[in-house]
Amino acid sequence: MSDFVLDWDREARTGVAEAVLCEPKTPAQIAAILDTAATNGARLLLTRLAPAQHDDLPEALRRQLDFDAHSRTAILGGPHPGPPVEGIVIVAAGTADLGPANEAARTLAFHGHAAPVIGDVGVAGLWRLTAQIGRLREARVIIVAAGMEGALFSVVAGLVAAPVIALPTSVGYGVASGGAVALNAALSSCAPGVMAMNIDNGFGAAAAAIKILGIARR
């Protein structure tokens, strides 16, 4: 196996810790990375870890992981040791959008941020969103996960003062299949200041929120 070097100083340098993208890696490569982290007593976030990859890891390593199959994330080393930082809220248009939304939530939890997920508030029933408007207006950063036509990005951004990070999801069918329509909706939003992530990139959305909130706190 090729050598790898984990960037243990990344969080101090950039505000966001090293994470391991597991999707293109073999279970043997993932296990070797986890062994290195465990030997160093380090916490580590794994993203895009499929259940089959997780099941193929050595049992001793699996016991050390907090694995969530829905978000395809795993955490080595337990919860963040500090008190949770509040201020970030995640909004998901529908139940089908919760995978990327929960990837963002788990990434934020790894970094010590408490980020509640408000689900099933898509534009097909706007009363569900307006019922949550008080909570949204208290947030300092909002991540909005939506697929299909991606209208929720502009709707939320038109109602709040907080920065809105659009997280397009691959949920949809027909012309909306794969998330391209939602991504284009985020990029062409008529609500000024919407920031767009790549499709299903919950980790990237969380990283952006951490950096925004970190700058505001400083």
PDB file of C-alpha atoms in Angstrom:
ATOM      1  CA  MET A   1       0.000   0.000   0.000  1.00  0.00           C
ATOM      2  CA  SER A   2       1.176   3.543  -0.753  1.00  0.00           C
ATOM      3  CA  ASP A   3       2.362   5.655   2.133  1.00  0.00           C
ATOM      4  CA  PHE A   4      -0.028   8.217   3.543  1.00  0.00           C
ATOM      5  CA  VAL A   5       0.519  11.234   5.778  1.00  0.00           C
ATOM      6  CA  LEU A   6      -2.281  12.499   7.988  1.00  0.00           C
ATOM      7  CA  ASP A   7      -2.455  16.260   8.414  1.00  0.00           C
ATOM      8  CA  TRP A   8      -2.739  16.477  12.204  1.00  0.00           C
ATOM      9  CA  ASP A   9      -2.133  20.259  12.201  1.00  0.00           C
ATOM     10  CA  ARG A  10      -4.931  21.064   9.769  1.00  0.00           C
ATOM     11  CA  GLU A  11      -7.470  22.150  12.397  1.00  0.00           C
ATOM     12  CA  ALA A  12      -5.017  24.553  14.041  1.00  0.00           C
ATOM     13  CA  ARG A  13      -4.064  25.914  10.619  1.00  0.00           C
ATOM     14  CA  THR A  14      -7.465  26.111   8.920  1.00  0.00           C
ATOM     15  CA  GLY A  15     -10.140  25.652  11.578  1.00  0.00           C
ATOM     16  CA  VAL A  16     -11.303  22.321  10.136  1.00  0.00           C
ATOM     17  CA  ALA A  17      -9.733  19.014  11.141  1.00  0.00           C
ATOM     18  CA  GLU A  18      -8.310  16.321   8.899  1.00  0.00           C
ATOM     19  CA  ALA A  19     -10.973  13.953   7.550  1.00  0.00           C
ATOM     20  CA  VAL A  20     -10.622  10.742   5.575  1.00  0.00           C
ATOM     21  CA  LEU A  21     -12.678  10.275   2.400  1.00  0.00           C
ATOM     22  CA  CYS A  22     -13.305   6.525   2.415  1.00  0.00           C
ATOM     23  CA  GLU A  23     -15.270   6.029  -0.802  1.00  0.00           C
ATOM     24  CA  PRO A  24     -12.250   5.430  -3.104  1.00  0.00           C
ATOM     25  CA  LYS A  25     -10.248   3.478  -0.503  1.00  0.00           C
ATOM     26  CA  THR A  26     -10.034  -0.223   0.235  1.00  0.00           C
ATOM     27  CA  PRO A  27     -10.872  -1.563   3.701  1.00  0.00           C
ATOM     28  CA  ALA A  28      -7.168  -2.386   4.137  1.00  0.00           C
ATOM     29  CA  GLN A  29      -6.191   1.226   3.427  1.00  0.00           C
ATOM     30  CA  ILE A  30      -8.858   2.534   5.802  1.00  0.00           C
ATOM     31  CA  ALA A  31      -7.730   0.109   8.508  1.00  0.00           C
ATOM     32  CA  ALA A  32      -4.119   1.241   8.157  1.00  0.00           C
ATOM     33  CA  ILE A  33      -5.168   4.883   8.530  1.00  0.00           C
ATOM     34  CA  LEU A  34      -7.246   4.064  11.602  1.00  0.00           C
ATOM     35  CA  ASP A  35      -4.350   2.132  13.134  1.00  0.00           C
ATOM     36  CA  THR A  36      -2.112   5.168  12.686  1.00  0.00           C
ATOM     37  CA  ALA A  37      -4.666   7.467  14.288  1.00  0.00           C
ATOM     38  CA  ALA A  38      -5.357   5.105  17.176  1.00  0.00           C
ATOM     39  CA  THR A  39      -1.632   4.666  17.828  1.00  0.00           C
ATOM     40  CA  ASN A  40      -1.300   8.447  18.081  1.00  0.00           C
ATOM     41  CA  GLY A  41      -4.357   8.705  20.331  1.00  0.00           C
ATOM     42  CA  ALA A  42      -5.965  11.016  17.791  1.00  0.00           C
ATOM     43  CA  ARG A  43      -9.603  11.627  16.964  1.00  0.00           C
ATOM     44  CA  LEU A  44     -10.470  11.150  13.293  1.00  0.00           C
ATOM     45  CA  LEU A  45     -13.519  11.720  11.105  1.00  0.00           C
ATOM     46  CA  LEU A  46     -14.304   9.297   8.291  1.00  0.00           C
ATOM     47  CA  THR A  47     -16.676  10.326   5.491  1.00  0.00           C
ATOM     48  CA  ARG A  48     -18.357   8.332   2.701  1.00  0.00           C
ATOM     49  CA  LEU A  49     -17.767   5.104   4.599  1.00  0.00           C
ATOM     50  CA  ALA A  50     -20.158   2.557   3.091  1.00  0.00           C
ATOM     51  CA  PRO A  51     -21.648  -0.128   5.349  1.00  0.00           C
ATOM     52  CA  ALA A  52     -19.852  -2.813   3.318  1.00  0.00           C
ATOM     53  CA  GLN A  53     -16.500  -1.078   3.869  1.00  0.00           C
ATOM     54  CA  HIS A  54     -17.251  -0.756   7.572  1.00  0.00           C
ATOM     55  CA  ASP A  55     -18.185  -4.426   7.831  1.00  0.00           C
ATOM     56  CA  ASP A  56     -14.888  -5.429   6.187  1.00  0.00           C
ATOM     57  CA  LEU A  57     -12.779  -3.621   8.784  1.00  0.00           C
ATOM     58  CA  PRO A  58     -11.152  -5.668  11.551  1.00  0.00           C
ATOM     59  CA  GLU A  59     -13.523  -6.179  14.468  1.00  0.00           C
ATOM     60  CA  ALA A  60     -11.148  -4.469  16.903  1.00  0.00           C
ATOM     61  CA  LEU A  61     -11.279  -1.291  14.804  1.00  0.00           C
ATOM     62  CA  ARG A  62     -15.049  -1.457  14.319  1.00  0.00           C
ATOM     63  CA  ARG A  63     -15.499  -1.496  18.090  1.00  0.00           C
ATOM     64  CA  GLN A  64     -13.621   1.811  18.321  1.00  0.00           C
ATOM     65  CA  LEU A  65     -15.782   3.565  15.740  1.00  0.00           C
ATOM     66  CA  ASP A  66     -18.985   5.522  16.190  1.00  0.00           C
ATOM     67  CA  PHE A  67     -20.478   4.565  12.814  1.00  0.00           C
ATOM     68  CA  ASP A  68     -23.646   6.029  11.309  1.00  0.00           C
ATOM     69  CA  ALA A  69     -24.736   4.170   8.182  1.00  0.00           C
ATOM     70  CA  HIS A  70     -27.272   6.784   7.076  1.00  0.00           C
ATOM     71  CA  SER A  71     -24.743   9.622   6.844  1.00  0.00           C
ATOM     72  CA  ARG A  72     -21.914   7.186   5.981  1.00  0.00           C
ATOM     73  CA  THR A  73     -19.700   8.771   8.631  1.00  0.00           C
ATOM     74  CA  ALA A  74     -17.633   7.313  11.448  1.00  0.00           C
ATOM     75  CA  ILE A  75     -15.786   8.937  14.327  1.00  0.00           C
ATOM     76  CA  LEU A  76     -12.719   7.476  15.964  1.00  0.00           C
ATOM     77  CA  GLY A  77     -11.867   8.706  19.432  1.00  0.00           C
ATOM     78  CA  GLY A  78     -15.227   9.586  20.921  1.00  0.00           C
ATOM     79  CA  PRO A  79     -17.141  12.879  21.127  1.00  0.00           C
ATOM     80  CA  HIS A  80     -15.540  16.291  21.113  1.00  0.00           C
ATOM     81  CA  PRO A  81     -14.201  16.995  24.594  1.00  0.00           C
ATOM     82  CA  GLY A  82     -15.364  20.609  24.876  1.00  0.00           C
ATOM     83  CA  PRO A  83     -18.801  22.110  25.502  1.00  0.00           C
ATOM     84  CA  PRO A  84     -20.885  22.266  22.296  1.00  0.00           C
ATOM     85  CA  VAL A  85     -20.876  25.535  20.371  1.00  0.00           C
ATOM     86  CA  GLU A  86     -24.315  26.635  19.237  1.00  0.00           C
ATOM     87  CA  GLY A  87     -25.338  28.900  16.371  1.00  0.00           C
ATOM     88  CA  ILE A  88     -25.582  26.589  13.345  1.00  0.00           C
ATOM     89  CA  VAL A  89     -28.898  25.131  12.190  1.00  0.00           C
ATOM     90  CA  ILE A  90     -29.416  22.567   9.427  1.00  0.00           C
ATOM     91  CA  VAL A  91     -32.625  22.537   7.391  1.00  0.00           C
ATOM     92  CA  ALA A  92     -33.620  19.547   5.235  1.00  0.00           C
ATOM     93  CA  ALA A  93     -36.388  19.809   2.665  1.00  0.00           C
ATOM     94  CA  GLY A  94     -37.500  16.190   3.052  1.00  0.00           C
ATOM     95  CA  THR A  95     -36.660  12.885   4.673  1.00  0.00           C
ATOM     96  CA  ALA A  96     -34.769  11.855   1.539  1.00  0.00           C
ATOM     97  CA  ASP A  97     -32.369  14.790   2.026  1.00  0.00           C
ATOM     98  CA  LEU A  98     -31.334  13.710   5.514  1.00  0.00           C
ATOM     99  CA  GLY A  99     -28.295  11.675   4.420  1.00  0.00           C
ATOM    100  CA  PRO A 100     -26.208  14.709   3.353  1.00  0.00           C
ATOM    101  CA  ALA A 101     -27.800  16.807   6.116  1.00  0.00           C
ATOM    102  CA  ASN A 102     -26.718  14.290   8.735  1.00  0.00           C
ATOM    103  CA  GLU A 103     -23.228  14.139   7.217  1.00  0.00           C
ATOM    104  CA  ALA A 104     -23.047  17.872   7.900  1.00  0.00           C
ATOM    105  CA  ALA A 105     -24.447  17.427  11.416  1.00  0.00           C
ATOM    106  CA  ARG A 106     -21.970  14.664  12.264  1.00  0.00           C
ATOM    107  CA  THR A 107     -19.072  16.702  10.882  1.00  0.00           C
ATOM    108  CA  LEU A 108     -20.147  19.624  13.039  1.00  0.00           C
ATOM    109  CA  ALA A 109     -20.501  17.403  16.114  1.00  0.00           C
ATOM    110  CA  PHE A 110     -16.989  16.060  15.548  1.00  0.00           C
ATOM    111  CA  HIS A 111     -15.742  19.662  15.664  1.00  0.00           C
ATOM    112  CA  GLY A 112     -17.719  20.489  18.811  1.00  0.00           C
ATOM    113  CA  HIS A 113     -20.713  22.257  17.256  1.00  0.00           C
ATOM    114  CA  ALA A 114     -24.310  21.528  18.222  1.00  0.00           C
ATOM    115  CA  ALA A 115     -26.361  21.757  15.032  1.00  0.00           C
ATOM    116  CA  PRO A 116     -30.013  20.693  15.227  1.00  0.00           C
ATOM    117  CA  VAL A 117     -31.537  19.287  12.037  1.00  0.00           C
ATOM    118  CA  ILE A 118     -34.964  20.638  11.137  1.00  0.00           C
ATOM    119  CA  GLY A 119     -36.415  18.151   8.670  1.00  0.00           C
ATOM    120  CA  ASP A 120     -39.363  17.913   6.302  1.00  0.00           C
ATOM    121  CA  VAL A 121     -39.832  21.651   5.717  1.00  0.00           C
ATOM    122  CA  GLY A 122     -39.760  21.713   1.907  1.00  0.00           C
ATOM    123  CA  VAL A 123     -41.591  24.210  -0.258  1.00  0.00           C
ATOM    124  CA  ALA A 124     -44.441  21.805  -1.021  1.00  0.00           C
ATOM    125  CA  GLY A 125     -45.850  22.771   2.390  1.00  0.00           C
ATOM    126  CA  LEU A 126     -44.518  26.218   3.291  1.00  0.00           C
ATOM    127  CA  TRP A 127     -46.478  26.282   6.547  1.00  0.00           C
ATOM    128  CA  ARG A 128     -43.991  23.717   7.892  1.00  0.00           C
ATOM    129  CA  LEU A 129     -41.132  26.134   7.229  1.00  0.00           C
ATOM    130  CA  THR A 130     -42.890  29.224   8.557  1.00  0.00           C
ATOM    131  CA  ALA A 131     -43.629  27.331  11.766  1.00  0.00           C
ATOM    132  CA  GLN A 132     -39.846  27.145  12.313  1.00  0.00           C
ATOM    133  CA  ILE A 133     -39.006  30.713  11.351  1.00  0.00           C
ATOM    134  CA  GLY A 134     -38.305  31.773  14.935  1.00  0.00           C
ATOM    135  CA  ARG A 135     -35.618  29.105  15.318  1.00  0.00           C
ATOM    136  CA  LEU A 136     -34.122  29.976  11.953  1.00  0.00           C
ATOM    137  CA  ARG A 137     -33.852  33.668  12.754  1.00  0.00           C
ATOM    138  CA  GLU A 138     -31.920  32.862  15.926  1.00  0.00           C
ATOM    139  CA  ALA A 139     -29.259  30.976  13.949  1.00  0.00           C
ATOM    140  CA  ARG A 140     -25.939  32.534  12.990  1.00  0.00           C
ATOM    141  CA  VAL A 141     -25.380  30.179  10.038  1.00  0.00           C
ATOM    142  CA  ILE A 142     -27.928  27.977   8.237  1.00  0.00           C
ATOM    143  CA  ILE A 143     -27.224  24.940   6.060  1.00  0.00           C
ATOM    144  CA  VAL A 144     -30.121  24.107   3.730  1.00  0.00           C
ATOM    145  CA  ALA A 145     -30.206  20.608   2.192  1.00  0.00           C
ATOM    146  CA  ALA A 146     -32.595  20.154  -0.729  1.00  0.00           C
ATOM    147  CA  GLY A 147     -32.926  18.199  -3.925  1.00  0.00           C
ATOM    148  CA  MET A 148     -35.561  18.227  -6.683  1.00  0.00           C
ATOM    149  CA  GLU A 149     -35.923  21.865  -7.838  1.00  0.00           C
ATOM    150  CA  GLY A 150     -33.875  23.332  -4.967  1.00  0.00           C
ATOM    151  CA  ALA A 151     -36.327  26.140  -4.282  1.00  0.00           C
ATOM    152  CA  LEU A 152     -35.797  25.967  -0.527  1.00  0.00           C
ATOM    153  CA  PHE A 153     -32.410  27.692  -0.758  1.00  0.00           C
ATOM    154  CA  SER A 154     -33.868  30.960  -2.014  1.00  0.00           C
ATOM    155  CA  VAL A 155     -36.925  30.782   0.239  1.00  0.00           C
ATOM    156  CA  VAL A 156     -34.878  30.420   3.428  1.00  0.00           C
ATOM    157  CA  ALA A 157     -32.308  33.030   2.355  1.00  0.00           C
ATOM    158  CA  GLY A 158     -35.124  35.499   1.696  1.00  0.00           C
ATOM    159  CA  LEU A 159     -36.400  35.148   5.264  1.00  0.00           C
ATOM    160  CA  VAL A 160     -33.274  35.330   7.439  1.00  0.00           C
ATOM    161  CA  ALA A 161     -30.227  37.534   7.997  1.00  0.00           C
ATOM    162  CA  ALA A 162     -27.844  34.641   8.675  1.00  0.00           C
ATOM    163  CA  PRO A 163     -25.560  33.324   5.915  1.00  0.00           C
ATOM    164  CA  VAL A 164     -27.216  30.450   4.028  1.00  0.00           C
ATOM    165  CA  ILE A 165     -25.134  27.542   2.747  1.00  0.00           C
ATOM    166  CA  ALA A 166     -26.981  25.625   0.037  1.00  0.00           C
ATOM    167  CA  LEU A 167     -26.392  21.879   0.088  1.00  0.00           C
ATOM    168  CA  PRO A 168     -27.877  20.406  -3.114  1.00  0.00           C
ATOM    169  CA  THR A 169     -28.736  16.739  -2.805  1.00  0.00           C
ATOM    170  CA  SER A 170     -29.000  14.065  -5.479  1.00  0.00           C
ATOM    171  CA  VAL A 171     -32.629  13.432  -4.554  1.00  0.00           C
ATOM    172  CA  GLY A 172     -34.970  13.653  -7.519  1.00  0.00           C
ATOM    173  CA  TYR A 173     -36.058  11.995 -10.725  1.00  0.00           C
ATOM    174  CA  GLY A 174     -36.509  12.924 -14.362  1.00  0.00           C
ATOM    175  CA  VAL A 175     -34.726  16.190 -15.143  1.00  0.00           C
ATOM    176  CA  ALA A 176     -33.922  16.573 -11.423  1.00  0.00           C
ATOM    177  CA  SER A 177     -32.082  13.255 -11.295  1.00  0.00           C
ATOM    178  CA  GLY A 178     -28.623  13.408  -9.749  1.00  0.00           C
ATOM    179  CA  GLY A 179     -29.000  16.840  -8.146  1.00  0.00           C
ATOM    180  CA  ALA A 180     -27.957  18.991 -11.124  1.00  0.00           C
ATOM    181  CA  VAL A 181     -31.170  21.040 -11.027  1.00  0.00           C
ATOM    182  CA  ALA A 182     -30.781  21.705  -7.300  1.00  0.00           C
ATOM    183  CA  LEU A 183     -27.148  22.734  -7.803  1.00  0.00           C
ATOM    184  CA  ASN A 184     -28.093  25.126 -10.608  1.00  0.00           C
ATOM    185  CA  ALA A 185     -30.857  26.554  -8.409  1.00  0.00           C
ATOM    186  CA  ALA A 186     -28.299  27.243  -5.688  1.00  0.00           C
ATOM    187  CA  LEU A 187     -25.886  28.862  -8.134  1.00  0.00           C
ATOM    188  CA  SER A 188     -28.608  31.022  -9.722  1.00  0.00           C
ATOM    189  CA  SER A 189     -30.522  31.900  -6.538  1.00  0.00           C
ATOM    190  CA  CYS A 190     -32.291  35.255  -6.633  1.00  0.00           C
ATOM    191  CA  ALA A 191     -31.668  35.619  -2.887  1.00  0.00           C
ATOM    192  CA  PRO A 192     -28.319  37.439  -2.669  1.00  0.00           C
ATOM    193  CA  GLY A 193     -25.464  35.834  -0.787  1.00  0.00           C
ATOM    194  CA  VAL A 194     -26.413  32.156  -1.001  1.00  0.00           C
ATOM    195  CA  MET A 195     -23.279  29.977  -0.967  1.00  0.00           C
ATOM    196  CA  ALA A 196     -23.434  26.743  -2.961  1.00  0.00           C
ATOM    197  CA  MET A 197     -21.752  23.451  -2.117  1.00  0.00           C
ATOM    198  CA  ASN A 198     -21.244  20.542  -4.474  1.00  0.00           C
ATOM    199  CA  ILE A 199     -23.979  17.895  -4.691  1.00  0.00           C
ATOM    200  CA  ASP A 200     -24.324  15.819  -1.481  1.00  0.00           C
ATOM    201  CA  ASN A 201     -21.267  17.512   0.053  1.00  0.00           C
ATOM    202  CA  GLY A 202     -22.447  17.667   3.658  1.00  0.00           C
ATOM    203  CA  PHE A 203     -18.863  17.680   4.899  1.00  0.00           C
ATOM    204  CA  GLY A 204     -18.063  20.745   2.791  1.00  0.00           C
ATOM    205  CA  ALA A 205     -21.171  22.554   4.008  1.00  0.00           C
ATOM    206  CA  ALA A 206     -20.193  21.897   7.620  1.00  0.00           C
ATOM    207  CA  ALA A 207     -16.627  23.064   6.992  1.00  0.00           C
ATOM    208  CA  ALA A 208     -17.906  26.335   5.519  1.00  0.00           C
ATOM    209  CA  ALA A 209     -20.211  26.874   8.498  1.00  0.00           C
ATOM    210  CA  ILE A 210     -17.370  26.203  10.948  1.00  0.00           C
ATOM    211  CA  LYS A 211     -15.144  28.751   9.218  1.00  0.00           C
ATOM    212  CA  ILE A 212     -17.910  31.397   9.100  1.00  0.00           C
ATOM    213  CA  LEU A 213     -18.785  30.958  12.755  1.00  0.00           C
ATOM    214  CA  GLY A 214     -15.121  30.807  13.743  1.00  0.00           C
ATOM    215  CA  ILE A 215     -14.404  34.149  12.084  1.00  0.00           C
ATOM    216  CA  ALA A 216     -17.475  35.695  13.720  1.00  0.00           C
ATOM    217  CA  ARG A 217     -16.416  34.420  17.144  1.00  0.00           C
ATOM    218  CA  ARG A 218     -12.908  35.833  16.749  1.00  0.00           C
TER     219      ARG A 218
END
